[in-house]
Amino acid sequence: MAEVQYDNDEIDQVYREKAGQLDRPLPGESLTNDPENPMPFERAPEYTDLTTALEYYFATFTEEGTYDQLLETIAGGTPIMDLVQIILYQGFQEGLFNPDLMMILAEPLAYMLASFCEQENIEFVIQDDDEEDMEEEQQSLPMMKQALGQIKEVKPEAVPEQVQSLLSARGDQ
């Protein structure tokens, strides 16, 4: 193959055209947002402690249509940690909690979903071990992926107390 040679002026021109086409915010643009109408994640979070956030998700997960949908998704082969990541990222965007609480919620939510599956005798996968997918995903939300990657298996004795109390309360109904 013949190698194509470009001069610096041509490269600069192509770079300027491509860089100008990207649809991205300008540096400092977020500082020009209307302070009277902040984005949900710019406001004070709705939940500031682990227990109330877990109670919210427990109530959400156990709603009639949601419970079945979650279990069908997991039974279909979707890893629990992928679901947890989606659920938590959406919750952060909606302003339910701050990033710190989002990271703290990851493990208890995974245990909660795994417990639901065990109660219904559904086989589940905690996390895919596919190396190619892991490399791609680690580039987006690397801290969250790193934290979620630490959970490899679910041991009943490792289920946090808050999740156990929620699950036992559900069993009493």
Short mmCIF file of C-alpha atoms in Angstrom, two decimals:
data_model
loop_
_atom_site.label_atom_id
_atom_site.label_comp_id
_atom_site.label_asym_id
_atom_site.label_seq_id
_atom_site.Cartn_x
_atom_site.Cartn_y
_atom_site.Cartn_z
CA MET A 1 0.00 0.00 0.00
CA ALA A 2 1.19 3.46 -0.81
CA GLU A 3 1.62 5.69 2.19
CA VAL A 4 -0.22 9.01 1.95
CA GLN A 5 1.80 12.07 2.92
CA TYR A 6 0.14 15.16 4.36
CA ASP A 7 1.73 18.50 5.04
CA ASN A 8 1.23 20.24 8.39
CA ASP A 9 -1.13 22.89 7.01
CA GLU A 10 -3.44 20.23 5.61
CA ILE A 11 -3.40 18.32 8.91
CA ASP A 12 -4.17 21.50 10.87
CA GLN A 13 -7.06 22.32 8.56
CA VAL A 14 -8.58 18.83 8.87
CA TYR A 15 -8.11 18.95 12.65
CA ARG A 16 -9.89 22.31 12.95
CA GLU A 17 -12.79 21.09 10.83
CA LYS A 18 -13.25 17.90 12.84
CA ALA A 19 -12.75 19.57 16.24
CA GLY A 20 -15.28 22.26 15.33
CA GLN A 21 -17.90 19.64 14.41
CA LEU A 22 -17.92 17.90 17.77
CA ASP A 23 -21.07 18.55 19.74
CA ARG A 24 -19.68 19.12 23.19
CA PRO A 25 -19.98 21.78 25.86
CA LEU A 26 -17.46 24.55 25.94
CA PRO A 27 -15.20 24.81 28.97
CA GLY A 28 -17.07 26.74 31.65
CA GLU A 29 -20.44 26.37 29.93
CA SER A 30 -21.94 24.69 33.00
CA LEU A 31 -21.23 27.87 34.92
CA THR A 32 -23.62 29.73 32.64
CA ASN A 33 -26.63 27.51 33.42
CA ASP A 34 -29.57 29.24 35.04
CA PRO A 35 -29.06 28.90 38.82
CA GLU A 36 -32.85 28.99 39.27
CA ASN A 37 -33.17 25.81 37.17
CA PRO A 38 -30.31 23.49 38.15
CA MET A 39 -29.93 20.02 36.68
CA PRO A 40 -31.16 17.24 39.03
CA PHE A 41 -27.61 16.19 39.93
CA GLU A 42 -26.70 19.81 40.74
CA ARG A 43 -29.29 20.02 43.52
CA ALA A 44 -29.08 18.56 47.00
CA PRO A 45 -29.57 14.79 46.78
CA GLU A 46 -32.87 13.27 47.82
CA TYR A 47 -31.18 10.47 49.82
CA THR A 48 -28.16 11.08 51.99
CA ASP A 49 -27.87 7.86 53.97
CA LEU A 50 -27.56 4.23 52.97
CA THR A 51 -30.63 2.90 54.79
CA THR A 52 -33.19 5.25 53.22
CA ALA A 53 -31.66 4.77 49.77
CA LEU A 54 -31.83 0.97 50.17
CA GLU A 55 -35.44 1.23 51.34
CA TYR A 56 -36.25 3.31 48.25
CA TYR A 57 -34.68 0.75 45.92
CA PHE A 58 -36.27 -2.15 47.77
CA ALA A 59 -39.70 -0.56 47.35
CA THR A 60 -38.95 0.19 43.70
CA PHE A 61 -37.66 -3.30 42.93
CA THR A 62 -40.58 -5.06 44.60
CA GLU A 63 -43.28 -3.18 42.71
CA GLU A 64 -45.46 -5.59 40.79
CA GLY A 65 -44.19 -5.01 37.24
CA THR A 66 -40.64 -4.06 38.15
CA TYR A 67 -39.89 -7.19 40.17
CA ASP A 68 -40.83 -9.51 37.32
CA GLN A 69 -38.95 -7.42 34.76
CA LEU A 70 -35.76 -7.40 36.83
CA LEU A 71 -35.86 -11.15 37.34
CA GLU A 72 -36.58 -11.80 33.65
CA THR A 73 -33.63 -9.62 32.67
CA ILE A 74 -31.30 -11.44 35.05
CA ALA A 75 -32.65 -14.86 34.02
CA GLY A 76 -31.94 -13.85 30.42
CA GLY A 77 -28.23 -13.70 31.23
CA THR A 78 -27.70 -10.04 32.07
CA PRO A 79 -25.06 -9.82 34.81
CA ILE A 80 -26.30 -8.33 38.06
CA MET A 81 -23.47 -5.80 38.19
CA ASP A 82 -24.44 -4.44 34.77
CA LEU A 83 -27.97 -3.84 36.05
CA VAL A 84 -26.65 -2.25 39.24
CA GLN A 85 -24.46 0.11 37.23
CA ILE A 86 -27.37 1.23 35.06
CA ILE A 87 -29.72 1.65 38.02
CA LEU A 88 -27.21 3.64 40.06
CA TYR A 89 -26.10 5.88 37.21
CA GLN A 90 -29.74 6.69 36.43
CA GLY A 91 -30.39 7.41 40.11
CA PHE A 92 -27.44 9.80 40.20
CA GLN A 93 -28.64 11.61 37.08
CA GLU A 94 -32.07 11.99 38.65
CA GLY A 95 -30.48 13.58 41.72
CA LEU A 96 -31.39 10.78 44.12
CA PHE A 97 -27.92 10.65 45.69
CA ASN A 98 -24.38 11.94 45.36
CA PRO A 99 -21.51 9.97 43.75
CA ASP A 100 -20.22 8.78 47.13
CA LEU A 101 -23.51 7.18 48.10
CA MET A 102 -23.80 5.77 44.59
CA MET A 103 -20.56 3.84 45.12
CA ILE A 104 -21.63 2.67 48.58
CA LEU A 105 -24.98 1.41 47.21
CA ALA A 106 -23.42 -0.83 44.56
CA GLU A 107 -22.66 -3.85 46.73
CA PRO A 108 -25.90 -3.92 48.77
CA LEU A 109 -28.00 -3.58 45.60
CA ALA A 110 -26.12 -6.47 44.00
CA TYR A 111 -26.82 -8.60 47.08
CA MET A 112 -30.46 -7.55 47.04
CA LEU A 113 -30.91 -8.58 43.40
CA ALA A 114 -29.03 -11.84 43.98
CA SER A 115 -31.28 -12.60 46.97
CA PHE A 116 -34.38 -12.03 44.85
CA CYS A 117 -33.00 -14.50 42.30
CA GLU A 118 -32.21 -17.07 44.97
CA GLN A 119 -35.74 -16.77 46.41
CA GLU A 120 -37.18 -17.46 42.95
CA ASN A 121 -34.59 -20.19 42.11
CA ILE A 122 -33.20 -18.19 39.19
CA GLU A 123 -29.61 -18.76 38.15
CA PHE A 124 -27.69 -15.52 37.85
CA VAL A 125 -24.33 -14.14 36.83
CA ILE A 126 -22.68 -11.56 39.07
CA GLN A 127 -20.31 -10.18 36.46
CA ASP A 128 -19.07 -11.16 33.00
CA ASP A 129 -15.43 -12.12 32.86
CA ASP A 130 -15.06 -11.22 29.18
CA GLU A 131 -11.70 -9.41 28.95
CA GLU A 132 -12.51 -7.39 25.80
CA ASP A 133 -15.71 -6.00 27.29
CA MET A 134 -13.93 -5.21 30.54
CA GLU A 135 -11.29 -3.10 28.77
CA GLU A 136 -13.92 -1.12 26.84
CA GLU A 137 -16.13 -0.56 29.86
CA GLN A 138 -13.28 0.48 32.13
CA GLN A 139 -12.75 3.53 29.96
CA SER A 140 -16.26 4.74 30.79
CA LEU A 141 -16.91 5.26 34.50
CA PRO A 142 -13.59 3.66 35.52
CA MET A 143 -14.02 4.12 39.29
CA MET A 144 -17.46 2.55 39.29
CA LYS A 145 -16.28 -0.39 37.16
CA GLN A 146 -13.33 -0.93 39.47
CA ALA A 147 -15.57 -0.99 42.54
CA LEU A 148 -18.15 -3.24 40.93
CA GLY A 149 -15.44 -5.60 39.71
CA GLN A 150 -14.55 -6.50 43.27
CA ILE A 151 -17.77 -8.48 43.76
CA LYS A 152 -17.28 -11.95 42.30
CA GLU A 153 -19.71 -14.13 44.26
CA VAL A 154 -22.58 -13.79 46.68
CA LYS A 155 -22.21 -15.38 50.08
CA PRO A 156 -25.32 -15.35 52.30
CA GLU A 157 -23.27 -14.36 55.34
CA ALA A 158 -21.88 -11.33 53.46
CA VAL A 159 -25.29 -9.79 52.76
CA PRO A 160 -25.38 -6.41 54.52
CA GLU A 161 -27.70 -6.14 57.53
CA GLN A 162 -29.88 -3.47 55.89
CA VAL A 163 -30.55 -5.77 52.93
CA GLN A 164 -31.24 -8.74 55.21
CA SER A 165 -33.79 -6.76 57.22
CA LEU A 166 -35.54 -5.57 54.04
CA LEU A 167 -35.62 -9.09 52.64
CA SER A 168 -36.92 -10.60 55.87
CA ALA A 169 -39.64 -7.94 56.03
CA ARG A 170 -40.67 -8.86 52.48
CA GLY A 171 -40.87 -12.54 53.40
CA ASP A 172 -43.28 -11.74 56.24
CA GLN A 173 -45.84 -10.25 53.86
#
